[in-house]
Phi, psi and omega in degrees: 000144180289134178295140183300318180297320178296319179296316180297317179296318179296319180298326180291341181248002182285139176274092184291329176299319180296321178292320177299314180298319182291327174297316178300316181296320180296319179293323180292338176299323179273329187228083183296343178261022184301317181293329179295319179292324175296319180299313179296320178303312182287328173303315182288326174301310182297319182294325189261327183231000173093180189269008179226057187280152164269116190250139167254112180270099191272130187053058196288340183059231180279001180089030182300317179292314179303318180302315182286325176300312185287330176291323180276324183237084185300339180267004178284163169233157184217138169248119176262132179234133179199169176249345186285112185291331180286310180294323177294324178297318177296315180299313181296322177293319182295321184259013181306131178088355179268106184292351179279351191238135174230142176240142183230135173267119180203151178262117183294348175274350177282123182303338184256019186298331183293339180296339180278350184284147180281347182229153177272339184224144177228153176278326183216135172244122188233142177207151182212131173050048183222319189283355173291353173286347180259145170289157184305320181299316179291324180293320177298320176297316180300316179302321177294332178280337184280322184306315180292344179280345183267138172293158176306131184084001180288166189229139171244137175224136179233114174257119185199180178289117181220073181293155179264110183292345182277353184229066186294325181289321176297317179298317180296318180295319179295318179298317180297318179295317180295319180294326176296319177294322178295321178297320178295318179295322179297318179296334180272001174110007179295147181259130178271181186301311183293320179294322178299316180293326175297318178295318179296318180294339179276350178277122182304332180286345185238349189308307183290326178293320178294317178303314180295323180301316181286336173293325181283311192257336189077198186275326189221159174296145178248010181274196178228179185230080179292166184287166177298326178297320177299315181299314181298317180294319180295323178293318177296321178294334181277355176114005177281138184289323180221150177205134179195165173283135178243355175198148171202151169249182178299336184238339185239163178211158174243111182256135183243134172243131181251127182290000000 
């Protein structure tokens, strides 16, 4: 086991910006249009709640959403919540000293997870490529927990894998095309998800956090990927006044719920 003093010393010299950047590059290997969905997400935040929102970055990972929120909206504040100790360590290192940002460790399957948050109300709750780790039943429960956290007129957005079950041939063609592009990127030196975690586990500042992360989550998500129509209907059932898709690719969508 890594000595605590050695881990602390390594963390003090770790380039957290580089780890954040490498996470983004790894995610873009799977989703080359990732920045486009973030742009639309922030466009809708500005349109609906203005340029100085209090944001809840849900299942925040390394803080990719928070990073983009603060670059576009310098007067915003953000609370990042996640259970992954490795990704949270990177996020905390990356945003160290920024008083606009708070991070909370919480399990979204815990009925009391909201008690760990520093605020009772948020203008925007944002999440991307994370909630597919939950089964639909758990996700519907979570949606019901999110509505009371939003101020009147507040907005929730979820960008995630939302394939259309009614168009299987289109979906298959898109997957084949995307995988061909991934293969080309891989040949050019791109790092995939498993390789990224191997690299993170080899960093003394992250070794124990990565080990703990796999103890919590295992190797793969155990959730499912319901359609965008399911998400919109579940949000309306959870108390959102309006819900609809505001962006989509052939395989992913960004669904917005308005309080």
